[in-house]
Amino acid sequence: MNQAILQFIVTQTYKDLSLPQPPQPVELDKLNIFIGSNSSGKSNFISCLKFLKNSLTTI
């Protein structure tokens, strides 16, 4: 069974993610490594992806 792969995500007002204005897409691949200083939003971005995953339903 083929699964769809999320290619990019755009967040707007999710927790304290401070992406550029206007919001720009973050491109994703099969493997993604998030690097940044403390309090830069890495965990919140992962939380956003989990929220999206939990929001999806199978039709």
mmCIF file of N, CA and C in Angstrom:
data_model
loop_
_atom_site.group_PDB
_atom_site.id
_atom_site.type_symbol
_atom_site.label_atom_id
_atom_site.label_comp_id
_atom_site.label_asym_id
_atom_site.label_seq_id
_atom_site.Cartn_x
_atom_site.Cartn_y
_atom_site.Cartn_z
ATOM 1 N N MET A 1 0.842 -1.179 0.000
ATOM 2 C CA MET A 1 0.000 0.000 0.000
ATOM 3 C C MET A 1 0.887 1.242 0.000
ATOM 4 N N ASN A 2 0.663 2.124 -0.950
ATOM 5 C CA ASN A 2 1.424 3.365 -1.010
ATOM 6 C C ASN A 2 0.868 4.372 -0.018
ATOM 7 N N GLN A 3 1.771 5.044 0.666
ATOM 8 C CA GLN A 3 1.363 6.075 1.602
ATOM 9 C C GLN A 3 1.781 7.432 1.064
ATOM 10 N N ALA A 4 0.943 8.415 1.257
ATOM 11 C CA ALA A 4 1.280 9.774 0.861
ATOM 12 C C ALA A 4 2.367 10.309 1.786
ATOM 13 N N ILE A 5 3.244 11.115 1.228
ATOM 14 C CA ILE A 5 4.325 11.717 2.000
ATOM 15 C C ILE A 5 4.095 13.219 2.046
ATOM 16 N N LEU A 6 4.126 13.766 3.237
ATOM 17 C CA LEU A 6 3.971 15.203 3.418
ATOM 18 C C LEU A 6 5.191 15.894 2.822
ATOM 19 N N GLN A 7 4.981 16.781 1.864
ATOM 20 C CA GLN A 7 6.088 17.419 1.164
ATOM 21 C C GLN A 7 6.454 18.771 1.753
ATOM 22 N N PHE A 8 5.495 19.470 2.314
ATOM 23 C CA PHE A 8 5.788 20.749 2.958
ATOM 24 C C PHE A 8 4.675 21.069 3.946
ATOM 25 N N ILE A 9 4.970 22.001 4.828
ATOM 26 C CA ILE A 9 3.981 22.436 5.806
ATOM 27 C C ILE A 9 4.135 23.939 5.995
ATOM 28 N N VAL A 10 3.007 24.603 6.189
ATOM 29 C CA VAL A 10 2.994 26.030 6.495
ATOM 30 C C VAL A 10 2.228 26.182 7.803
ATOM 31 N N THR A 11 2.851 26.785 8.795
ATOM 32 C CA THR A 11 2.169 27.001 10.074
ATOM 33 C C THR A 11 1.895 28.486 10.248
ATOM 34 N N GLN A 12 0.811 28.757 10.920
ATOM 35 C CA GLN A 12 0.460 30.139 11.211
ATOM 36 C C GLN A 12 -0.216 30.157 12.570
ATOM 37 N N THR A 13 0.367 30.843 13.498
ATOM 38 C CA THR A 13 -0.122 30.971 14.875
ATOM 39 C C THR A 13 -0.273 29.616 15.569
ATOM 40 N N TYR A 14 0.697 28.717 15.389
ATOM 41 C CA TYR A 14 0.702 27.465 16.151
ATOM 42 C C TYR A 14 1.716 27.617 17.274
ATOM 43 N N LYS A 15 1.231 27.618 18.495
ATOM 44 C CA LYS A 15 2.050 27.820 19.691
ATOM 45 C C LYS A 15 2.909 29.061 19.495
ATOM 46 N N ASP A 16 4.229 28.943 19.693
ATOM 47 C CA ASP A 16 5.074 30.138 19.550
ATOM 48 C C ASP A 16 6.030 30.033 18.362
ATOM 49 N N LEU A 17 5.635 29.280 17.337
ATOM 50 C CA LEU A 17 6.482 29.193 16.152
ATOM 51 C C LEU A 17 6.528 30.556 15.479
ATOM 52 N N SER A 18 7.730 31.051 15.274
ATOM 53 C CA SER A 18 7.883 32.383 14.677
ATOM 54 C C SER A 18 8.477 32.244 13.285
ATOM 55 N N LEU A 19 7.643 31.829 12.347
ATOM 56 C CA LEU A 19 8.082 31.716 10.963
ATOM 57 C C LEU A 19 7.966 33.081 10.300
ATOM 58 N N PRO A 20 8.647 33.279 9.181
ATOM 59 C CA PRO A 20 8.619 34.585 8.507
ATOM 60 C C PRO A 20 7.199 35.008 8.130
ATOM 61 N N GLN A 21 6.993 36.284 8.051
ATOM 62 C CA GLN A 21 5.705 36.826 7.618
ATOM 63 C C GLN A 21 5.863 37.400 6.233
ATOM 64 N N PRO A 22 5.076 37.083 5.244
ATOM 65 C CA PRO A 22 4.020 36.083 5.348
ATOM 66 C C PRO A 22 4.608 34.690 5.520
ATOM 67 N N PRO A 23 3.834 33.760 6.093
ATOM 68 C CA PRO A 23 4.348 32.406 6.340
ATOM 69 C C PRO A 23 4.878 31.748 5.068
ATOM 70 N N GLN A 24 6.028 31.113 5.199
ATOM 71 C CA GLN A 24 6.660 30.411 4.085
ATOM 72 C C GLN A 24 6.586 28.907 4.345
ATOM 73 N N PRO A 25 6.449 28.094 3.302
ATOM 74 C CA PRO A 25 6.405 26.641 3.508
ATOM 75 C C PRO A 25 7.759 26.099 3.961
ATOM 76 N N VAL A 26 7.713 25.125 4.845
ATOM 77 C CA VAL A 26 8.907 24.381 5.253
ATOM 78 C C VAL A 26 8.869 23.083 4.466
ATOM 79 N N GLU A 27 9.856 22.882 3.592
ATOM 80 C CA GLU A 27 9.886 21.682 2.762
ATOM 81 C C GLU A 27 10.359 20.491 3.583
ATOM 82 N N LEU A 28 9.703 19.353 3.377
ATOM 83 C CA LEU A 28 10.012 18.135 4.109
ATOM 84 C C LEU A 28 10.415 17.042 3.134
ATOM 85 N N ASP A 29 11.200 16.080 3.623
ATOM 86 C CA ASP A 29 11.623 14.940 2.831
ATOM 87 C C ASP A 29 11.383 13.688 3.663
ATOM 88 N N LYS A 30 11.846 12.542 3.188
ATOM 89 C CA LYS A 30 11.648 11.295 3.938
ATOM 90 C C LYS A 30 12.383 11.318 5.271
ATOM 91 N N LEU A 31 13.535 12.003 5.324
ATOM 92 C CA LEU A 31 14.308 12.157 6.558
ATOM 93 C C LEU A 31 14.564 13.639 6.760
ATOM 94 N N ASN A 32 14.235 14.143 7.942
ATOM 95 C CA ASN A 32 14.423 15.558 8.257
ATOM 96 C C ASN A 32 15.144 15.665 9.585
ATOM 97 N N ILE A 33 16.116 16.549 9.657
ATOM 98 C CA ILE A 33 16.871 16.791 10.879
ATOM 99 C C ILE A 33 16.655 18.244 11.266
ATOM 100 N N PHE A 34 16.171 18.464 12.466
ATOM 101 C CA PHE A 34 15.911 19.818 12.943
ATOM 102 C C PHE A 34 17.033 20.222 13.886
ATOM 103 N N ILE A 35 17.732 21.276 13.532
ATOM 104 C CA ILE A 35 18.852 21.781 14.317
ATOM 105 C C ILE A 35 18.561 23.230 14.664
ATOM 106 N N GLY A 36 18.771 23.592 15.912
ATOM 107 C CA GLY A 36 18.564 24.975 16.317
ATOM 108 C C GLY A 36 18.909 25.156 17.778
ATOM 109 N N SER A 37 19.032 26.393 18.168
ATOM 110 C CA SER A 37 19.356 26.695 19.558
ATOM 111 C C SER A 37 18.146 26.407 20.446
ATOM 112 N N ASN A 38 18.373 26.457 21.745
ATOM 113 C CA ASN A 38 17.275 26.264 22.693
ATOM 114 C C ASN A 38 16.196 27.316 22.449
ATOM 115 N N SER A 39 14.960 26.926 22.613
ATOM 116 C CA SER A 39 13.794 27.810 22.455
ATOM 117 C C SER A 39 13.637 28.356 21.043
ATOM 118 N N SER A 40 14.103 27.604 20.045
ATOM 119 C CA SER A 40 13.964 28.077 18.659
ATOM 120 C C SER A 40 12.738 27.488 17.970
ATOM 121 N N GLY A 41 12.010 26.568 18.634
ATOM 122 C CA GLY A 41 10.770 26.044 18.080
ATOM 123 C C GLY A 41 10.843 24.627 17.542
ATOM 124 N N LYS A 42 11.957 23.913 17.767
ATOM 125 C CA LYS A 42 12.085 22.541 17.249
ATOM 126 C C LYS A 42 10.992 21.637 17.813
ATOM 127 N N SER A 43 10.820 21.634 19.103
ATOM 128 C CA SER A 43 9.809 20.769 19.734
ATOM 129 C C SER A 43 8.399 21.183 19.339
ATOM 130 N N ASN A 44 8.158 22.472 19.212
ATOM 131 C CA ASN A 44 6.833 22.930 18.790
ATOM 132 C C ASN A 44 6.548 22.531 17.353
ATOM 133 N N PHE A 45 7.568 22.507 16.500
ATOM 134 C CA PHE A 45 7.366 22.073 15.122
ATOM 135 C C PHE A 45 7.009 20.590 15.090
ATOM 136 N N ILE A 46 7.706 19.773 15.887
ATOM 137 C CA ILE A 46 7.390 18.345 15.984
ATOM 138 C C ILE A 46 5.970 18.178 16.540
ATOM 139 N N SER A 47 5.618 18.983 17.528
ATOM 140 C CA SER A 47 4.266 18.944 18.087
ATOM 141 C C SER A 47 3.226 19.281 17.022
ATOM 142 N N CYS A 48 3.544 20.215 16.153
ATOM 143 C CA CYS A 48 2.642 20.581 15.058
ATOM 144 C C CYS A 48 2.449 19.400 14.111
ATOM 145 N N LEU A 49 3.523 18.686 13.799
ATOM 146 C CA LEU A 49 3.420 17.510 12.932
ATOM 147 C C LEU A 49 2.582 16.416 13.588
ATOM 148 N N LYS A 50 2.762 16.213 14.902
ATOM 149 C CA LYS A 50 1.956 15.225 15.625
ATOM 150 C C LYS A 50 0.480 15.625 15.620
ATOM 151 N N PHE A 51 0.209 16.910 15.813
ATOM 152 C CA PHE A 51 -1.167 17.403 15.781
ATOM 153 C C PHE A 51 -1.796 17.129 14.421
ATOM 154 N N LEU A 52 -1.043 17.381 13.359
ATOM 155 C CA LEU A 52 -1.542 17.124 12.008
ATOM 156 C C LEU A 52 -1.820 15.641 11.812
ATOM 157 N N LYS A 53 -0.886 14.786 12.244
ATOM 158 C CA LYS A 53 -1.062 13.333 12.113
ATOM 159 C C LYS A 53 -2.307 12.869 12.857
ATOM 160 N N ASN A 54 -2.498 13.372 14.066
ATOM 161 C CA ASN A 54 -3.653 12.966 14.866
ATOM 162 C C ASN A 54 -4.965 13.515 14.316
ATOM 163 N N SER A 55 -4.884 14.550 13.496
ATOM 164 C CA SER A 55 -6.085 15.150 12.916
ATOM 165 C C SER A 55 -6.572 14.421 11.675
ATOM 166 N N LEU A 56 -5.699 13.635 11.064
ATOM 167 C CA LEU A 56 -6.059 12.942 9.834
ATOM 168 C C LEU A 56 -6.956 11.746 10.130
ATOM 169 N N THR A 57 -7.863 11.473 9.224
ATOM 170 C CA THR A 57 -8.709 10.289 9.342
ATOM 171 C C THR A 57 -8.613 9.490 8.053
ATOM 172 N N THR A 58 -8.740 8.201 8.158
ATOM 173 C CA THR A 58 -8.710 7.334 6.988
ATOM 174 C C THR A 58 -10.105 7.239 6.402
ATOM 175 N N ILE A 59 -10.188 7.421 5.116
ATOM 176 C CA ILE A 59 -11.491 7.350 4.439
ATOM 177 C C ILE A 59 -11.633 5.993 3.783
#
